[in-house]
Coordinates of C-alpha atoms and ligand atoms in Angstrom, one line a residue:
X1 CA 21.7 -4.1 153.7
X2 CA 20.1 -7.3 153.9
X3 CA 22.1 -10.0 155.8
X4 CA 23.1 -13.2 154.0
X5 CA 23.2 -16.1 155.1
X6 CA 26.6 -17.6 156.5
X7 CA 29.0 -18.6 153.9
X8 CA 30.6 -21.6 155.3
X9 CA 34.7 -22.4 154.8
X10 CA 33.7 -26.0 153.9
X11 CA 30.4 -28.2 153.0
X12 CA 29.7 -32.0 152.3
X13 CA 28.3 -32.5 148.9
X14 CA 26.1 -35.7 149.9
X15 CA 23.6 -36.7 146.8
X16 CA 20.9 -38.9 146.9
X17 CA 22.7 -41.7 145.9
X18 CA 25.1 -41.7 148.7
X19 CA 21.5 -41.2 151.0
X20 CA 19.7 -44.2 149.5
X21 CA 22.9 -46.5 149.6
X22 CA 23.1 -45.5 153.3
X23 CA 19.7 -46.5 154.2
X24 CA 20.2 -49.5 151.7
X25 CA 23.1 -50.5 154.2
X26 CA 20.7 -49.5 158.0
X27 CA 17.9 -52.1 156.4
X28 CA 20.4 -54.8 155.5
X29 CA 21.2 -56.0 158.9
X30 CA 24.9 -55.4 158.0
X31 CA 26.0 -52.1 159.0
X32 CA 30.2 -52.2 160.1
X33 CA 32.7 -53.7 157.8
X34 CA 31.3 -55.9 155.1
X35 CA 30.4 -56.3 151.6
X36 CA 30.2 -52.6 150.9
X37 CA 33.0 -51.8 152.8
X38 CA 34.9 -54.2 150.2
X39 CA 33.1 -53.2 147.2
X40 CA 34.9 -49.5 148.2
X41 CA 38.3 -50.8 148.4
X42 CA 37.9 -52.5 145.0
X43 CA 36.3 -49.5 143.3
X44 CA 39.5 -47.5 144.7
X45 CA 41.6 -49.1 143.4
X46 CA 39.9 -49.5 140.0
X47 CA 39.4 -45.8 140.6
X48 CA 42.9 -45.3 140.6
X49 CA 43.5 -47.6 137.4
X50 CA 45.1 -50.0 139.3
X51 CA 42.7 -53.0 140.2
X52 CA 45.9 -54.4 141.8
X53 CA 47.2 -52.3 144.1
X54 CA 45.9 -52.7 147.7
X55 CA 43.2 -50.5 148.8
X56 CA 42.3 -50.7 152.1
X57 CA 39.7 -48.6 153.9
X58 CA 40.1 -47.4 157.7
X59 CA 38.3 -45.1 160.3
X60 CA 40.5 -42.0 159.4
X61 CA 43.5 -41.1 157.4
X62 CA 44.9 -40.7 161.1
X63 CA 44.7 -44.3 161.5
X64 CA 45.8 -44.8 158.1
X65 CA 49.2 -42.8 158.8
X66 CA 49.6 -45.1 161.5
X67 CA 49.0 -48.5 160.5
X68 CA 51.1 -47.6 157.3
X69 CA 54.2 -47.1 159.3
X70 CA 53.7 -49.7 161.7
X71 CA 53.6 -51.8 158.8
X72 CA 56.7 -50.3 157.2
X73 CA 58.6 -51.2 160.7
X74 CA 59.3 -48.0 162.1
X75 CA 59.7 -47.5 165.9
X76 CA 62.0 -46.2 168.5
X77 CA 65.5 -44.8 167.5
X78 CA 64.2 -44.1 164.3
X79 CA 63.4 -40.7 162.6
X80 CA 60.4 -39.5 160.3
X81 CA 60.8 -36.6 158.5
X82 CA 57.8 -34.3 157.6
X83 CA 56.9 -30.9 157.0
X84 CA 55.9 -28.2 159.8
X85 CA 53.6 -27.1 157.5
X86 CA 50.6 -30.0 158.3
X87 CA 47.5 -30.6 160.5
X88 CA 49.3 -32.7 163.5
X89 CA 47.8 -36.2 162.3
X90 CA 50.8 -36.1 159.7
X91 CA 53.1 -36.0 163.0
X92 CA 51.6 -37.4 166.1
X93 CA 51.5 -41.3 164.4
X94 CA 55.5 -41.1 164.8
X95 CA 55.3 -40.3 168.0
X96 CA 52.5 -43.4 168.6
X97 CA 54.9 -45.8 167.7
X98 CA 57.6 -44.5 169.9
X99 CA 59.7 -42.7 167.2
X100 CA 61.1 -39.6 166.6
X101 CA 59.4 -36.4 164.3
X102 CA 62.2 -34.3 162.8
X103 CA 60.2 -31.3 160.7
X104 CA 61.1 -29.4 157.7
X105 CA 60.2 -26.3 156.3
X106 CA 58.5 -25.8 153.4
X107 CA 58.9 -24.3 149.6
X108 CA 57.4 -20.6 149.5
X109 CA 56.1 -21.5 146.2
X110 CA 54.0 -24.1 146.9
X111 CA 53.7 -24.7 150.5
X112 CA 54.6 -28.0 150.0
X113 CA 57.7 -30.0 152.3
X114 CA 61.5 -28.4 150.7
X115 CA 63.0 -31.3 149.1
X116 CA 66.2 -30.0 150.1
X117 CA 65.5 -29.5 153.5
X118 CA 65.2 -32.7 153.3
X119 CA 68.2 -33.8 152.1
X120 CA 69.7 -31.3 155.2
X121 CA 67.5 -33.4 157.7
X122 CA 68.4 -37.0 156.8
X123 CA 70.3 -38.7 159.4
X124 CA 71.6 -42.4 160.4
X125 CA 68.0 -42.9 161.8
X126 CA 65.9 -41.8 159.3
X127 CA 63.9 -44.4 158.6
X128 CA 60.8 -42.4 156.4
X129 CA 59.9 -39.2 155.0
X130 CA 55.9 -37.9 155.0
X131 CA 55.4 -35.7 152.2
X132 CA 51.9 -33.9 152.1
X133 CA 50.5 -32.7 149.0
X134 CA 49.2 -29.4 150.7
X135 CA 46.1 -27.8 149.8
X136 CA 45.6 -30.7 146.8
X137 CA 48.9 -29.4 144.8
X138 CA 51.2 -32.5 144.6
X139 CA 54.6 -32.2 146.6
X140 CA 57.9 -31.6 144.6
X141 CA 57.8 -35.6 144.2
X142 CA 59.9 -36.4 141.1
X143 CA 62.4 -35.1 143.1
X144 CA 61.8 -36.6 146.6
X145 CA 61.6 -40.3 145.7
X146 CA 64.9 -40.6 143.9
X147 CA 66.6 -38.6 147.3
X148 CA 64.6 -41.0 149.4
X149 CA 65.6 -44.3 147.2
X150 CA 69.4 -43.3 147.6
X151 CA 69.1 -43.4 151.4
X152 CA 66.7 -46.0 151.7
X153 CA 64.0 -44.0 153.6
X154 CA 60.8 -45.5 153.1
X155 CA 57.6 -42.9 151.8
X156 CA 54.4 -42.6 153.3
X157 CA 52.2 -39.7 151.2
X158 CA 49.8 -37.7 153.5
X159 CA 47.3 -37.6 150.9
X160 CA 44.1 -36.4 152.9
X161 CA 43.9 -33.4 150.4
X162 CA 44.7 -35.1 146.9
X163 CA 42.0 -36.9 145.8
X164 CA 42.4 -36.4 142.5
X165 CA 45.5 -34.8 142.6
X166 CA 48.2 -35.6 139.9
X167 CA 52.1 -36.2 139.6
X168 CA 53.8 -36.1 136.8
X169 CA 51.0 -37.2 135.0
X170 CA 49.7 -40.0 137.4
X171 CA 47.2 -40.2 140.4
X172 CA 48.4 -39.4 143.8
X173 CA 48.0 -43.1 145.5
X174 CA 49.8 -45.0 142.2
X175 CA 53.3 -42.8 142.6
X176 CA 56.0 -44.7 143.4
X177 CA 56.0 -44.2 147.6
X178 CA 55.4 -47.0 150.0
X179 CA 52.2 -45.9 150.7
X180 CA 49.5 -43.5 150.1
X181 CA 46.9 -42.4 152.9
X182 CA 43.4 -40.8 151.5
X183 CA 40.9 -39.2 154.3
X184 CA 37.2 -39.2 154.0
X185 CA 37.0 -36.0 156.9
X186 CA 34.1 -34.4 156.5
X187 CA 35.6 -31.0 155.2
X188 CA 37.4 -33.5 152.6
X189 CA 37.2 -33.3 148.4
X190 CA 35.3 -36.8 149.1
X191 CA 33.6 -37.8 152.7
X192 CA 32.3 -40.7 154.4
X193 CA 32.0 -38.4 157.7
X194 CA 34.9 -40.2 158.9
X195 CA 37.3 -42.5 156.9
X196 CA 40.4 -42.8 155.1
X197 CA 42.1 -45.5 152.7
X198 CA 45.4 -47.0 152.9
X199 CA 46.7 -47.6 149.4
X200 CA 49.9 -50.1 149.2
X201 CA 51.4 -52.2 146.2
X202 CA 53.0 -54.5 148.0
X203 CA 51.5 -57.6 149.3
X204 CA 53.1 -58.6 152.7
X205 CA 52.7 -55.1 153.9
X206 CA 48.8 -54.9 152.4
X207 CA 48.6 -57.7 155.1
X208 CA 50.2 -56.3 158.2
X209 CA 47.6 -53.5 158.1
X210 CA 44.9 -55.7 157.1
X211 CA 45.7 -57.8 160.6
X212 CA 46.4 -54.6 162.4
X213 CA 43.0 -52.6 161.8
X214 CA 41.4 -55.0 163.0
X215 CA 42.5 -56.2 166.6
X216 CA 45.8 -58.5 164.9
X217 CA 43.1 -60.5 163.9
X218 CA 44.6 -63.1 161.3
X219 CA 42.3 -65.7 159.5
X220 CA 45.3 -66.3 157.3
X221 CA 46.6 -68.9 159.2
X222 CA 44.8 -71.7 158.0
X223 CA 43.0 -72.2 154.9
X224 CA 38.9 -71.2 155.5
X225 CA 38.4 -73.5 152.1
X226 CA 39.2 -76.6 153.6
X227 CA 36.2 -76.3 155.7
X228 CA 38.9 -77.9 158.5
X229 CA 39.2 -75.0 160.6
X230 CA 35.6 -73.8 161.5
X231 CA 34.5 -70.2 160.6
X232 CA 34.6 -69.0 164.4
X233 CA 38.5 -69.9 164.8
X234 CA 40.5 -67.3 164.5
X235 CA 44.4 -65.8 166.2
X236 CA 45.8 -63.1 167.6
X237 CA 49.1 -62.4 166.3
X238 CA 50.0 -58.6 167.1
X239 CA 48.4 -56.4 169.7
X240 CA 46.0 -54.2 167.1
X241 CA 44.2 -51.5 166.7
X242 CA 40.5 -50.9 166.1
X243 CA 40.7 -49.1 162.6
X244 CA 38.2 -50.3 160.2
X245 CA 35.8 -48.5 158.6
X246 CA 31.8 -49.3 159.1
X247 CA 29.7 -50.1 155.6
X248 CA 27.5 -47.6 156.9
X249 CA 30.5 -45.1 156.2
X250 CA 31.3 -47.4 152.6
X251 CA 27.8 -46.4 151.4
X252 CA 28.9 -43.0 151.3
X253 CA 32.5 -43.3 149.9
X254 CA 31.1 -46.0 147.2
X255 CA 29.1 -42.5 145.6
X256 CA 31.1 -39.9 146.6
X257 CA 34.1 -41.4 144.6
X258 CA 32.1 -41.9 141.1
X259 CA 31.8 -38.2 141.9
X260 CA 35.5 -37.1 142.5
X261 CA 36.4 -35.9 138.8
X262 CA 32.9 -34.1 139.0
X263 CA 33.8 -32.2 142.2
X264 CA 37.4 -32.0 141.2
X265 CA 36.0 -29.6 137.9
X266 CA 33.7 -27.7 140.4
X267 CA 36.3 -27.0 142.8
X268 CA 39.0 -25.9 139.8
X269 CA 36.2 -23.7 138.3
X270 CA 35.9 -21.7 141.5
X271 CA 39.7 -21.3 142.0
X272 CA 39.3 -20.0 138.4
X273 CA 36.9 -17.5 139.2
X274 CA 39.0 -17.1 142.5
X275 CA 41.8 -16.3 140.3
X276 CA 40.1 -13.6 137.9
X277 CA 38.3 -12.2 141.2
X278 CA 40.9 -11.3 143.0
X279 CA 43.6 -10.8 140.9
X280 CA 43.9 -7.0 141.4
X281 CA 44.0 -6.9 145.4
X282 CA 47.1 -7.0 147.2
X283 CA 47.1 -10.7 148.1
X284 CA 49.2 -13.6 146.8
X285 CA 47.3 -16.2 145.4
X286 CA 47.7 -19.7 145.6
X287 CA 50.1 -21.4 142.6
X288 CA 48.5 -23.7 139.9
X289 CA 49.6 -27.2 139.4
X290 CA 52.5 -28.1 136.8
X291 CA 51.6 -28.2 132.8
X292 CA 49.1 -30.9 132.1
X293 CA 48.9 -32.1 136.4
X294 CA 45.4 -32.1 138.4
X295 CA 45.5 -29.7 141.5
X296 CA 42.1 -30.9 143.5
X297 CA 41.9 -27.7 144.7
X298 CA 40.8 -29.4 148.5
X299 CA 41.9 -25.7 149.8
X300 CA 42.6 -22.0 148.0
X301 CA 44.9 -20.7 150.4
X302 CA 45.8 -16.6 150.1
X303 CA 48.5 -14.6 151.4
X304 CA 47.9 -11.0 152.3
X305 CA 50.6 -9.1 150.4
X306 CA 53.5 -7.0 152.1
X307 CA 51.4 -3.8 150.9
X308 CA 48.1 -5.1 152.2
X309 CA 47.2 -2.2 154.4
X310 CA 45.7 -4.8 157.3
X311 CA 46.7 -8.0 158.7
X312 CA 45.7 -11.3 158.3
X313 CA 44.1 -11.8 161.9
X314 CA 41.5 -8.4 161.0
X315 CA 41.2 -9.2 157.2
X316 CA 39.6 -13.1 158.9
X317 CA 37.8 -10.8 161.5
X318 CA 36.3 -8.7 158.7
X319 CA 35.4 -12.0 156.6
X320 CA 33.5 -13.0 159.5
X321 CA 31.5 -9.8 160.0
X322 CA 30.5 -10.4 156.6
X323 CA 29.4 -13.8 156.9
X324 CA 31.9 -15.7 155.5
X325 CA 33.7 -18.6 156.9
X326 CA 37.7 -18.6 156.9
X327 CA 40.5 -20.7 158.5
X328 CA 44.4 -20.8 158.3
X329 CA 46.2 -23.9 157.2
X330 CA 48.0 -24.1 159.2
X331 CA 49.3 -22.9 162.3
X332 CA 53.0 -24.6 162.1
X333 CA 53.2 -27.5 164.0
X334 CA 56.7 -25.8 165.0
X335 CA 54.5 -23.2 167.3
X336 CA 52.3 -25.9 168.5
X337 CA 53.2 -26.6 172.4
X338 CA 54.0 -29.7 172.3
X339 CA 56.1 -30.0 169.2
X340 CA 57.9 -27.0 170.4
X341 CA 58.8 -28.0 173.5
X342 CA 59.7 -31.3 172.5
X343 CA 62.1 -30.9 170.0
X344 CA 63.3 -27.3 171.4
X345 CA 61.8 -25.9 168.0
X346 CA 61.9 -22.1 167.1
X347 CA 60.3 -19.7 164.4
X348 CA 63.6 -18.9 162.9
X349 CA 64.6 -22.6 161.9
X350 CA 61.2 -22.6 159.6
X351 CA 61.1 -18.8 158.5
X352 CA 59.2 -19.4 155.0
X353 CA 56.6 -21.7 156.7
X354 CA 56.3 -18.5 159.9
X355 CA 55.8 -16.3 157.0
X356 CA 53.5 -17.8 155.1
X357 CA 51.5 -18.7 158.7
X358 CA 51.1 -14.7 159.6
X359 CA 50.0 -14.4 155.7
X360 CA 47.8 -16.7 154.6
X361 CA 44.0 -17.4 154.5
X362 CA 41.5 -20.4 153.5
X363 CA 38.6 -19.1 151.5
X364 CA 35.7 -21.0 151.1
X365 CA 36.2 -23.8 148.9
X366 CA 33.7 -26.5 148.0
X367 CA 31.8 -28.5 144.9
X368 CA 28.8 -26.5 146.0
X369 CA 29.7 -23.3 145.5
X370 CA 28.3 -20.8 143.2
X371 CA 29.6 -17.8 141.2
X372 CA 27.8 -15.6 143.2
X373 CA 29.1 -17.3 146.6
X374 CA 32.8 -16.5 144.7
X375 CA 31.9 -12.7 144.0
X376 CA 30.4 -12.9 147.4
X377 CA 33.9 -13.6 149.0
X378 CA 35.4 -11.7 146.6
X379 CA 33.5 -8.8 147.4
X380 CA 34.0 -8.9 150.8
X381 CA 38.2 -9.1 150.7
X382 CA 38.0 -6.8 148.6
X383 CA 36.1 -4.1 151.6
X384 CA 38.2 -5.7 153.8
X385 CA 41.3 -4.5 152.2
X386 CA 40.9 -1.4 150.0
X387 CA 38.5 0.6 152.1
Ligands
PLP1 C1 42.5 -34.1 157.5 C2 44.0 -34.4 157.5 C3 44.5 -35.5 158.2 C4 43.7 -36.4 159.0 O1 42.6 -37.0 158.4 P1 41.6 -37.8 159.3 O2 40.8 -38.6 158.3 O3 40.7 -36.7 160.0 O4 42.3 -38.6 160.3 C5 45.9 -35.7 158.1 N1 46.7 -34.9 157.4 C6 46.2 -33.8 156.8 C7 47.1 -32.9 156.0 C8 44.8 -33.5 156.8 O5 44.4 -32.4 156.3

């Protein structure tokens, strides 16, 4: 047998647009946040068919999380409700601003924060809920906002796989939350390396992240037109953060979004072939998005079967030895050390979020892939776990 080369979990899909706008930026003498920078945030937001909602680009989606609830007012006493199901960034932000993480688990179906649960959860201090639209299938949210309206809890969509992702017919980021956090991670559906965008409708709190990405910086005090106050005067008004995102970083994200609906078919033709693939072996495979919604298919997450002869740990281990990349999405934040001991957490109060953890499985997934990297994969599970 010939070996293969390694099939990775994730790749970039960098063109040579997104190379020549890079080097475009390195020779202009302008390489943090500047013209292209802004020309991102207003093709965002055109992007999303909304010229006027704010789009506003940061270092991560980490940051993004962040400043969006800073801006929203949330602090200590209060509680933020998310899912156990998530990468920690969706949590750890609560905790930077001094406030409380209550987690909920998840719907079997679809992996995605139970809206219920919820509902169970909310308290006199909850102040926000953080639903994430896992694996790029749009939480239950024609349910959550009307629950979240009626006790004035504030929304904040972890968005870092849902770009495009549909709700109901419309774009994750023009839904009717508070705000909507993108990431540009490198293993992203779109990447600048490292970035995210902040997308907000309304104006005052567009403005406290604006000032807080960038120091607490405000040049809004004053008029710049009146030529009264000279261009190097400026005020602090908040202790803030370092957040903003470099043009360098822009040059990508201004090409890799005109290429998003591109990569978005790419990615749903391989969860098609996925699909047909695998469709005999004893695994559970990942749930479609509702009639006429956009799944971006950012991960295709597997779960072995109850009559899958092996576990999940061997089946990655076998994955391996046949040169494909894996990864689990995602160990529980519940189990995680620090969330555990925190908040006293234990395996039982999240048991279809445990079960789906000891299942499940990230194939590889990216615009890049060909048929014959799917049968590849396919092949391979299918060794791992029928012979
Ligand atoms: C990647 C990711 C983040 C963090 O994104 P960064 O841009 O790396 O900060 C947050 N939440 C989820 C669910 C993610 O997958």
């Amino acid at each position: 047998m010939t070996a293969q080369p390694f099939l990775p979990f994730a790749l970039p899909d960098i063109g040579e647009a997104e190379i020549a706008e890079v080097v475009d930026t390195l020779r202009s003498g302008w390489i943090t946040t500047g013209p292209k920078t802004r020309r991102f945030e207003e093709d965002f937001a055109a992007w999303l068919g909304e010229p006027a909602l704010h789009a506003l680009a940061v270092n991560s989606a980490t940051a993004g999380l962040h400043l969006a609830l800073e801006a929203l007012g949330i602090g200590p006493g209060d509680e933020v409700i998310t899912t156990t199901h998530t990468f920690t960034a969706t949590a750890e932000v609560v905790r930077y601003l001094g406030a409380d993480v209550v987690l909920v688990d998840i719907d079997p179906a679809t992996l995605c924060l139970d809206v219920d649960a919820v509902e169970r959860a909310i308290t006199p201090r909850t102040k926000a809920v953080i639903p994430v639209h896992y694996a790029g299938l749009a939480a239950d949210m024609a349910r959550l906002i009307p629950l979240a309206r009626r006790h004035g809890l504030k929304i904040v969509e972890d968005a870092a796989h849902a770009l495009p992702t549909t709700s109901g017919g419309r774009l994750v980021g023009t839904l009717a939350s508070d705000a909507t956090v993108f990431s540009f991670y490198a293993n992203k559906t779109i990447t600048t390396g490292e970035g995210g965008m902040v997308v907000v409708r309304d104006d005052e709190l567009a403005k406290r992240i604006k000032v807080m990405r960038l120091h607490g910086i405000s040049r809004d005090a004053f008029d710049r037109f009146t030529a009264k106050v000279p261009s190097w005067y400026y005020e602090i008004v908040a202790p803030g953060f370092k957040y903003n995102l470099t043009d360098i970083a822009a040059a990508l994200g201004i090409h890799q979004l005109k290429r998003a609906r591109e990569f978005q078919q790419r990615r749903e033709a391989v969860a098609m072939a996925y699909h047909q693939a695998l469709a005999d072996l004893p695994l559970q495979l990942p749930p479609g998005p509702r009639d006429g919604d956009t799944h971006s298919w950012h991960l295709y997450v597997v779960r072995l079967a109850d009559e899958a002869r092996i576990g999940r740990d061997a089946f990655i281990e076998k994955l391996f030895a046949a040169g494909i990349g894996c990864s689990v999405h995602y160990i529980p934040l519940h189990l995680q050390p620090y969330w555990r001991d925190r908040y006293g957490l234990r395996a039982g109060q999240f048991p279809h979020s445990q079960r789906a953890y000891e299942r499940l499985v990230s194939l590889p997934m990216y615009s890049r892939m060909t048929e014959a990297d799917v049968a590849r994969v396919a092949e391979a599970a299918r060794q791992a776990l029928l012979s």
